[in-house]
């Protein structure tokens, strides 16, 4: 059996590789870039296009299969499935948009987009679950970083689209069909389980700060270069140089494992690995990652409201355990490891799901229709809008991890508090969209991007804290179903119908003016008001859980035990 030595698989190598995979996993955010080509080349109506957009969201977020597979298969196998899906799905779309193959049926294109974007679910699950387990004490920070890069992926692909691919939708689809598989095939070797640290140290904090700073600099760079490209005439040489600098920014997280390789003595002094053993088998590593992170508590006073009723006598159970006749079994309490079937019957599970569904469903409606919203309100070049949304989406995801981590440790404020705050802001943002006041489109898009990103950055660590990491893959992916369901209801049915109805009144192929989406925005404001109310209820319910989990200012770690 293979023996794992200390430092042989530093988690920072996997995190640096995960950055590239997460950029690739954000391929679903490219839909606004090629959706106008789908509409013009293939002659779709706006409602047909929004239904295609629903396929985009279904593929991206239906991750039940990778959620189940991540506990049974190694990460590289999960990534390999994503590679195949991306190649075949985007390959079919390229054949159609480039008119290499003519007259593909609508349902074939719909399924192709589902397959293509489902690669995101496999790639994202592989890297997110692996890195959350590799950094169990910093799950909010890690989720914020990784989801931040996904949020930036739209801007990265916009940069490639504008500066390298000359705004060609067919070339972008070919790049997605070939480039994404190449990235994942190169990185899959480095995405693997490692021995998680049992304590926190200053060097790890510095490493996270460096990664977050690199992430932020990349975001500012992408926004700046996108604005430059749209306002100045840049020749091809300058465009390629700017794209090359972007690649260097994406490589910056590799500086951490390089530093740890060149100066291993500093790494060894910073802290010991789990169990302070230098000889851990692969089986033991897996066991350490999936074990509950809570210290078992037997005191009735300490448990308080966490008891949910146990009918078996403690004395009888202890006697049976002492005789080796039975192991004590009880339902898990919030904060411990839940199986999916145990989590799905909890009220907190469904409250979190509905709050997330309302937040991301309303946000993705704007994202899927961003190009048409821009044209309706007089902005023909929507690449800046998409880049702005991506930048602010990134800020929301990264900021949600940083801010919620700070307040959960210092004040034991549940992370869902920030979902409530941002959904209140989303109400105001949708009202701003509906007003269509001059000069407010960019401000509303920026605000919505931030609030949209927060929903992702909060839901992921919250799900892991309430229901554990052991079955986190399937629990997290089930939560993500809120995104495509929201897209179907709010984007496919509501926004598409309203737009086509207004376009019919204008007797033209395109709808122009504030009325194209006004009713949609007002309805979405009401949706977010309901979401804010439910998130307040959830925050009140789970406050005692967070007071227990972070009572000492950091996440409570399980003591070594034989169970």
XYZ file of C-alpha atoms in Angstrom:
563
model
C 0.000 0.000 0.000
C 1.306 3.453 -0.925
C 2.718 5.545 1.876
C 2.126 9.273 1.942
C 5.009 11.309 3.315
C 4.565 14.713 4.871
C 4.769 17.403 2.217
C 4.703 14.960 -0.697
C 1.336 16.379 -1.729
C 1.105 19.927 -0.410
C -2.517 21.095 -0.774
C -1.372 24.344 -2.337
C -0.330 22.519 -5.523
C -3.880 21.247 -5.909
C -5.319 24.696 -5.147
C -3.102 26.343 -7.786
C -4.127 23.725 -10.361
C -7.769 24.110 -9.323
C -7.610 27.766 -10.375
C -7.204 26.736 -14.018
C -9.863 24.052 -13.795
C -12.296 26.525 -12.221
C -11.716 28.984 -15.061
C -12.498 26.144 -17.480
C -15.525 25.171 -15.364
C -16.933 28.663 -15.868
C -17.558 27.926 -19.547
C -21.315 28.289 -19.013
C -20.777 32.039 -18.483
C -19.801 32.384 -22.167
C -23.427 31.985 -23.285
C -24.007 35.763 -23.730
C -20.994 35.842 -26.072
C -22.333 33.375 -28.616
C -26.096 33.623 -27.963
C -26.519 36.484 -30.511
C -24.970 34.181 -33.149
C -27.386 31.409 -32.200
C -30.269 33.837 -32.652
C -29.106 35.350 -35.960
C -27.529 32.339 -37.678
C -30.192 29.838 -36.636
C -33.147 32.239 -36.635
C -34.345 31.706 -33.047
C -36.958 33.851 -31.332
C -36.099 35.372 -27.942
C -38.167 32.752 -26.104
C -36.406 29.959 -28.010
C -33.106 31.565 -27.075
C -34.040 31.827 -23.396
C -35.085 28.157 -23.395
C -31.639 27.377 -24.834
C -30.280 29.489 -21.965
C -32.157 27.246 -19.550
C -30.279 24.296 -21.077
C -27.097 26.206 -20.294
C -28.087 26.485 -16.626
C -29.404 22.927 -16.333
C -26.156 21.491 -17.627
C -24.033 23.704 -15.392
C -25.870 22.967 -12.175
C -27.275 19.443 -12.369
C -24.405 17.739 -10.591
C -26.045 14.863 -8.738
C -24.000 12.262 -10.646
C -20.595 13.920 -9.997
C -21.738 14.495 -6.412
C -22.243 10.777 -5.939
C -19.146 9.843 -7.941
C -16.785 12.081 -5.957
C -17.022 9.731 -2.948
C -16.371 6.653 -5.098
C -13.887 7.731 -7.771
C -10.616 9.703 -7.699
C -10.727 13.339 -8.851
C -8.938 12.662 -12.140
C -11.741 10.346 -13.272
C -14.339 13.031 -12.472
C -12.305 15.538 -14.494
C -11.976 13.110 -17.410
C -15.768 12.847 -17.659
C -15.926 16.659 -17.765
C -13.344 16.687 -20.579
C -15.445 14.331 -22.720
C -18.659 16.273 -22.108
C -17.059 19.584 -23.053
C -15.516 18.178 -26.241
C -18.676 16.576 -27.577
C -21.169 19.220 -26.418
C -19.362 22.321 -27.651
C -18.226 20.393 -30.725
C -21.849 19.942 -31.837
C -22.622 23.630 -31.189
C -19.573 24.635 -33.230
C -20.683 22.432 -36.130
C -24.028 24.247 -36.143
C -22.921 27.875 -35.634
C -20.048 27.539 -38.130
C -22.599 25.976 -40.528
C -20.307 23.017 -41.059
C -23.444 20.946 -40.524
C -26.699 22.577 -41.599
C -30.180 22.368 -40.101
C -29.502 20.541 -36.861
C -32.805 20.147 -34.980
C -33.525 22.532 -32.115
C -33.713 19.681 -29.589
C -30.262 18.436 -30.647
C -28.743 21.868 -29.954
C -30.588 22.040 -26.644
C -29.197 18.678 -25.545
C -25.733 19.580 -26.857
C -25.653 22.654 -24.647
C -26.810 20.616 -21.641
C -23.976 18.144 -22.281
C -21.414 20.910 -22.881
C -22.152 22.887 -19.735
C -22.588 19.768 -17.612
C -18.806 19.543 -17.894
C -18.806 22.465 -15.436
C -20.548 20.353 -12.803
C -17.992 17.527 -13.102
C -14.968 19.832 -13.128
C -16.246 22.063 -10.343
C -17.221 19.142 -8.107
C -13.815 17.476 -8.532
C -11.796 20.512 -7.500
C -14.180 22.028 -4.946
C -14.798 18.863 -2.924
C -11.116 17.883 -3.023
C -9.878 21.297 -1.894
C -12.571 21.749 0.767
C -11.388 18.466 2.267
C -7.743 19.465 1.887
C -8.419 22.721 3.779
C -11.199 21.722 6.220
C -10.456 24.551 8.666
C -10.642 27.282 6.015
C -13.611 26.121 3.997
C -15.184 29.568 3.665
C -11.953 31.083 2.372
C -11.285 28.216 -0.038
C -14.851 28.266 -1.365
C -14.602 32.031 -1.869
C -11.312 31.741 -3.783
C -12.392 28.884 -6.036
C -15.855 30.262 -6.723
C -14.236 33.658 -7.245
C -12.224 32.270 -10.132
C -15.386 30.744 -11.600
C -16.966 34.178 -11.355
C -13.976 35.655 -13.200
C -14.120 33.040 -15.920
C -16.698 35.043 -17.852
C -14.267 37.967 -18.022
C -11.371 35.634 -18.936
C -13.346 34.143 -21.832
C -14.492 37.636 -22.858
C -10.841 38.698 -23.013
C -9.985 35.690 -25.177
C -13.082 36.273 -27.314
C -12.302 39.947 -27.948
C -8.494 39.954 -28.139
C -7.567 36.566 -29.560
C -10.640 35.235 -31.375
C -11.718 38.533 -33.005
C -15.269 38.405 -31.620
C -16.017 35.232 -33.568
C -18.688 33.040 -31.958
C -17.736 29.976 -34.012
C -14.060 30.319 -33.035
C -15.078 30.669 -29.383
C -17.103 27.444 -29.523
C -14.161 25.656 -31.159
C -11.896 26.991 -28.413
C -14.306 25.688 -25.774
C -14.453 22.277 -27.475
C -10.660 21.918 -27.604
C -9.124 24.326 -25.081
C -11.098 23.242 -22.005
C -10.194 19.552 -22.418
C -6.524 20.431 -22.847
C -6.492 22.513 -19.639
C -8.144 19.758 -17.606
C -5.953 16.992 -19.015
C -2.858 18.964 -18.024
C -4.120 19.790 -14.528
C -5.845 16.547 -13.527
C -2.620 14.981 -12.194
C -2.331 17.705 -9.542
C -5.952 17.619 -8.306
C -5.736 14.958 -5.620
C -6.359 14.314 -1.963
C -3.657 15.282 0.514
C -3.238 15.192 4.282
C -5.178 18.135 5.734
C -3.597 20.238 8.474
C -4.949 19.757 11.994
C -4.300 23.344 13.055
C -4.037 26.856 11.677
C -0.788 28.794 11.366
C 0.369 32.206 10.229
C 1.985 30.972 7.018
C -1.301 29.492 5.800
C -3.025 32.803 6.498
C -0.372 34.623 4.451
C -0.746 32.134 1.608
C -4.491 32.702 1.477
C -3.993 36.474 1.491
C -1.534 36.160 -1.405
C -3.981 34.035 -3.406
C -6.836 36.445 -2.736
C -4.649 39.413 -3.731
C -3.624 37.664 -6.957
C -7.282 36.950 -7.634
C -8.234 40.582 -7.072
C -5.406 41.901 -9.280
C -6.492 39.575 -12.071
C -10.050 40.857 -11.759
C -8.962 44.516 -11.965
C -6.703 43.713 -14.909
C -9.478 41.953 -16.819
C -11.934 44.789 -16.299
C -9.334 47.393 -17.325
C -8.255 45.599 -20.497
C -11.847 44.937 -21.551
C -12.623 48.661 -21.283
C -9.434 49.491 -23.205
C -10.355 47.055 -25.963
C -13.815 48.581 -26.328
C -12.656 52.210 -26.301
C -9.328 52.019 -28.171
C -8.279 50.370 -31.399
C -5.651 47.815 -30.356
C -3.632 45.968 -32.962
C -3.289 42.192 -32.802
C 0.216 42.261 -31.270
C -0.899 44.355 -28.290
C -3.992 42.192 -27.861
C -1.874 39.039 -27.710
C 0.485 40.655 -25.188
C -2.437 41.642 -22.963
C -3.794 38.091 -23.163
C -0.328 36.755 -22.243
C -0.207 38.949 -19.144
C -3.576 37.501 -18.151
C -2.088 34.001 -18.335
C 0.755 35.091 -16.029
C -1.789 36.350 -13.485
C -3.551 32.984 -13.657
C -0.247 31.256 -12.897
C 0.501 33.380 -9.814
C -0.981 30.929 -7.227
C 1.794 28.518 -8.259
C 4.208 30.802 -6.391
C 3.082 29.244 -3.091
C 4.008 25.596 -3.816
C 7.188 26.817 -5.539
C 8.147 28.711 -2.389
C 7.347 25.659 -0.236
C 9.537 23.508 -2.495
C 12.471 25.922 -2.444
C 12.217 26.590 1.300
C 10.900 23.334 2.813
C 12.352 24.071 6.247
C 9.986 27.029 6.658
C 7.030 24.819 5.764
C 7.998 22.124 8.244
C 8.363 24.600 11.080
C 4.944 26.137 10.369
C 3.009 23.154 11.634
C 2.497 19.430 11.570
C 0.076 17.445 9.544
C -2.918 15.586 10.798
C -1.918 13.249 13.594
C 1.684 14.569 13.408
C 2.654 11.402 11.561
C 4.985 11.238 8.588
C 3.646 7.875 7.427
C -0.005 7.999 6.471
C -1.583 5.559 4.075
C -3.976 6.676 1.360
C -6.816 4.981 3.242
C -5.989 6.926 6.400
C -5.859 10.187 4.459
C -9.316 9.551 3.033
C -10.599 8.649 6.481
C -9.175 11.816 8.004
C -10.836 13.943 5.344
C -14.283 12.495 5.724
C -14.359 12.190 9.486
C -16.633 14.586 11.320
C -14.889 17.799 12.254
C -16.822 18.257 15.471
C -15.543 17.189 18.836
C -17.987 14.679 20.315
C -19.888 16.223 23.184
C -21.615 14.130 25.812
C -22.725 16.778 28.239
C -26.447 17.483 28.164
C -25.800 21.081 29.093
C -23.384 21.559 26.190
C -25.709 19.986 23.671
C -28.682 22.155 24.548
C -30.976 22.472 21.574
C -28.957 20.077 19.459
C -30.628 17.026 20.996
C -33.352 15.853 18.670
C -34.587 13.014 20.820
C -32.845 9.746 21.699
C -35.019 6.903 22.953
C -32.221 4.538 23.993
C -30.963 4.682 27.569
C -27.414 6.068 27.770
C -26.494 3.491 30.447
C -27.788 0.548 28.417
C -26.025 1.765 25.319
C -22.710 2.273 27.123
C -22.927 -1.247 28.614
C -23.605 -2.698 25.183
C -20.706 -0.770 23.691
C -18.399 -1.914 26.480
C -19.275 -5.528 25.750
C -18.618 -4.962 22.055
C -22.169 -5.950 21.194
C -23.208 -2.736 19.525
C -21.853 0.619 18.426
C -23.833 3.620 19.494
C -25.930 5.002 16.676
C -27.868 8.214 16.658
C -29.067 10.730 14.148
C -26.425 13.328 13.297
C -26.824 16.800 14.717
C -26.362 19.954 12.680
C -22.641 20.486 12.260
C -21.867 16.781 11.973
C -21.653 14.567 8.879
C -25.050 13.880 7.336
C -25.868 11.366 4.664
C -27.930 12.893 1.882
C -31.116 11.123 2.948
C -30.588 12.408 6.496
C -29.991 15.987 5.373
C -32.897 16.167 2.940
C -35.503 15.742 5.698
C -34.218 18.758 7.660
C -36.048 22.080 7.551
C -32.739 23.973 7.448
C -31.749 22.057 4.302
C -34.838 23.204 2.430
C -34.699 26.730 3.787
C -31.129 27.038 2.500
C -32.178 25.533 -0.838
C -35.114 27.922 -1.331
C -33.112 30.988 -0.294
C -30.347 30.020 -2.733
C -32.892 29.221 -5.485
C -34.544 32.639 -5.180
C -31.221 34.497 -5.075
C -29.433 32.806 -7.977
C -32.580 32.197 -10.026
C -33.331 35.889 -10.184
C -29.690 36.787 -10.847
C -29.173 34.250 -13.623
C -32.256 35.630 -15.397
C -30.387 38.889 -15.956
C -27.182 37.075 -16.901
C -28.918 34.935 -19.545
C -30.621 37.995 -21.060
C -27.799 40.490 -20.552
C -27.104 40.984 -24.246
C -30.789 41.623 -25.001
C -31.195 43.873 -21.939
C -28.269 45.968 -23.151
C -29.683 46.314 -26.675
C -33.151 47.135 -25.345
C -31.704 49.930 -23.231
C -29.454 51.312 -25.983
C -26.123 49.522 -25.389
C -25.112 47.620 -28.523
C -21.662 46.440 -27.356
C -22.506 44.219 -24.395
C -18.972 42.874 -23.805
C -18.362 45.587 -21.187
C -21.628 44.678 -19.464
C -20.632 41.008 -19.338
C -17.131 41.823 -18.125
C -18.539 44.174 -15.466
C -20.991 41.517 -14.289
C -18.182 38.930 -14.173
C -15.890 41.258 -12.226
C -18.564 42.075 -9.654
C -19.695 38.449 -9.518
C -16.100 37.618 -8.612
C -16.026 40.333 -5.934
C -19.217 38.918 -4.437
C -17.907 35.353 -4.348
C -14.490 36.229 -2.968
C -15.874 38.844 -0.595
C -18.532 36.462 0.712
C -15.808 34.024 1.723
C -13.607 36.661 3.367
C -16.335 38.696 5.097
C -18.419 35.753 6.288
C -15.282 33.988 7.557
C -14.298 37.054 9.572
C -17.691 37.576 11.188
C -18.387 33.912 11.813
C -15.118 33.657 13.747
C -15.309 36.973 15.582
C -19.081 37.309 16.175
C -20.426 33.799 15.346
C -22.779 35.460 12.839
C -24.178 32.783 10.494
C -23.032 33.141 6.915
C -26.648 33.247 5.694
C -26.959 36.719 7.234
C -25.088 37.981 4.161
C -27.537 36.258 1.834
C -30.290 38.227 3.536
C -28.432 41.542 3.185
C -27.598 41.012 -0.485
C -31.111 39.915 -1.411
C -32.418 43.139 0.107
C -29.938 45.007 -2.116
C -31.147 42.928 -5.085
C -34.679 44.247 -4.519
C -33.396 47.792 -4.972
C -31.279 46.730 -7.951
C -34.219 45.227 -9.844
C -36.257 48.349 -9.160
C -33.346 50.337 -10.597
C -33.366 48.159 -13.724
C -37.149 48.598 -14.039
C -36.876 52.384 -13.798
C -34.496 52.418 -16.826
C -33.115 55.764 -15.698
C -30.333 57.109 -17.859
C -26.876 56.001 -16.730
C -28.093 53.398 -14.237
C -27.611 50.239 -16.356
C -23.956 49.769 -15.475
C -24.488 50.552 -11.783
C -27.383 48.081 -11.570
C -25.350 45.391 -13.356
C -22.426 45.905 -10.977
C -24.631 45.691 -7.878
C -26.428 42.616 -9.161
C -23.129 40.910 -10.006
C -21.872 41.366 -6.433
C -25.108 40.135 -4.855
C -25.320 37.196 -7.262
C -21.792 36.124 -6.360
C -22.488 36.266 -2.634
C -25.197 33.606 -2.988
C -22.566 31.103 -4.210
C -19.859 32.161 -1.777
C -22.191 31.728 1.212
C -24.190 28.634 0.275
C -21.175 26.356 -0.202
C -19.478 26.709 3.216
C -22.869 26.910 4.953
C -23.909 23.539 3.502
C -20.596 22.004 4.604
C -20.862 23.427 8.122
C -24.448 22.336 8.697
C -24.231 18.910 7.062
C -20.516 18.005 7.045
C -17.922 17.209 4.384
C -18.325 13.438 4.133
C -21.215 13.617 1.644
C -20.677 17.249 0.715
C -20.430 16.516 -3.019
C -24.017 15.354 -3.464
C -25.459 17.805 -0.902
C -23.754 20.775 -2.562
C -24.788 19.675 -6.058
C -28.391 19.183 -4.974
C -28.364 22.736 -3.635
C -27.148 23.928 -7.028
C -30.330 22.647 -8.672
C -31.842 25.940 -7.544
C -29.958 27.666 -10.361
C -31.457 25.849 -13.397
C -34.924 25.669 -11.841
C -34.793 29.416 -11.265
C -33.560 29.927 -14.834
C -36.432 27.854 -16.214
C -39.108 29.696 -14.234
C -37.784 33.249 -14.245
C -35.738 33.384 -17.461
C -37.248 30.806 -19.803
C -40.906 31.296 -18.973
C -41.188 34.812 -17.543
C -38.481 36.932 -19.225
C -38.722 35.221 -22.624
C -42.513 35.516 -22.747
C -42.525 39.201 -21.707
C -39.798 40.082 -24.223
C -41.485 38.355 -27.172
C -44.848 39.893 -26.255
C -43.329 43.390 -26.295
C -41.390 42.662 -29.506
C -44.687 41.550 -31.087
C -46.266 44.884 -30.190
C -43.346 46.680 -31.871
C -43.650 44.380 -34.919
C -39.917 43.855 -35.154
C -37.355 41.077 -34.532
C -35.888 42.946 -31.575
C -37.556 44.660 -28.658
C -36.369 48.168 -27.797
C -37.148 50.194 -24.701
C -37.671 49.753 -20.978
C -40.904 47.772 -21.363
C -39.026 44.777 -22.812
C -38.018 43.627 -19.327
C -39.814 45.975 -16.886
C -42.461 43.478 -15.778
C -39.746 40.830 -15.365
C -37.661 43.110 -13.135
C -40.628 43.974 -10.922
C -41.463 40.288 -10.490
C -37.821 39.510 -9.614
C -37.857 42.265 -6.984
C -40.791 40.485 -5.319
C -38.937 37.157 -5.521
C -35.927 38.626 -3.714
C -38.148 40.171 -1.030
C -39.462 36.686 -0.240
C -35.910 35.320 -0.303
C -34.702 37.948 2.158
C -37.528 37.041 4.547
C -36.699 33.319 4.415
C -32.971 33.949 4.845
C -33.735 35.938 8.006
C -35.666 32.950 9.391
C -32.828 30.575 8.479
C -30.226 32.832 10.086
C -32.171 32.903 13.359
C -32.599 29.114 13.297
C -28.948 28.260 12.771
C -27.394 30.916 15.018
C -27.017 28.398 17.914
C -25.203 26.009 15.555
C -22.612 28.628 14.698
C -22.248 29.624 18.340
C -21.245 26.029 19.022
C -19.067 25.542 15.931
C -17.072 28.759 16.358
C -17.263 29.248 20.120
C -13.461 29.360 20.363
C -13.012 31.661 17.367
C -12.115 28.847 14.958
C -13.760 25.727 13.637
C -13.919 22.895 16.177
C -11.777 19.939 15.128
C -12.508 16.333 15.967
C -10.300 14.644 18.493
C -8.679 11.375 17.528
C -11.071 8.544 18.184
C -11.569 4.967 17.204
C -15.061 5.274 15.826
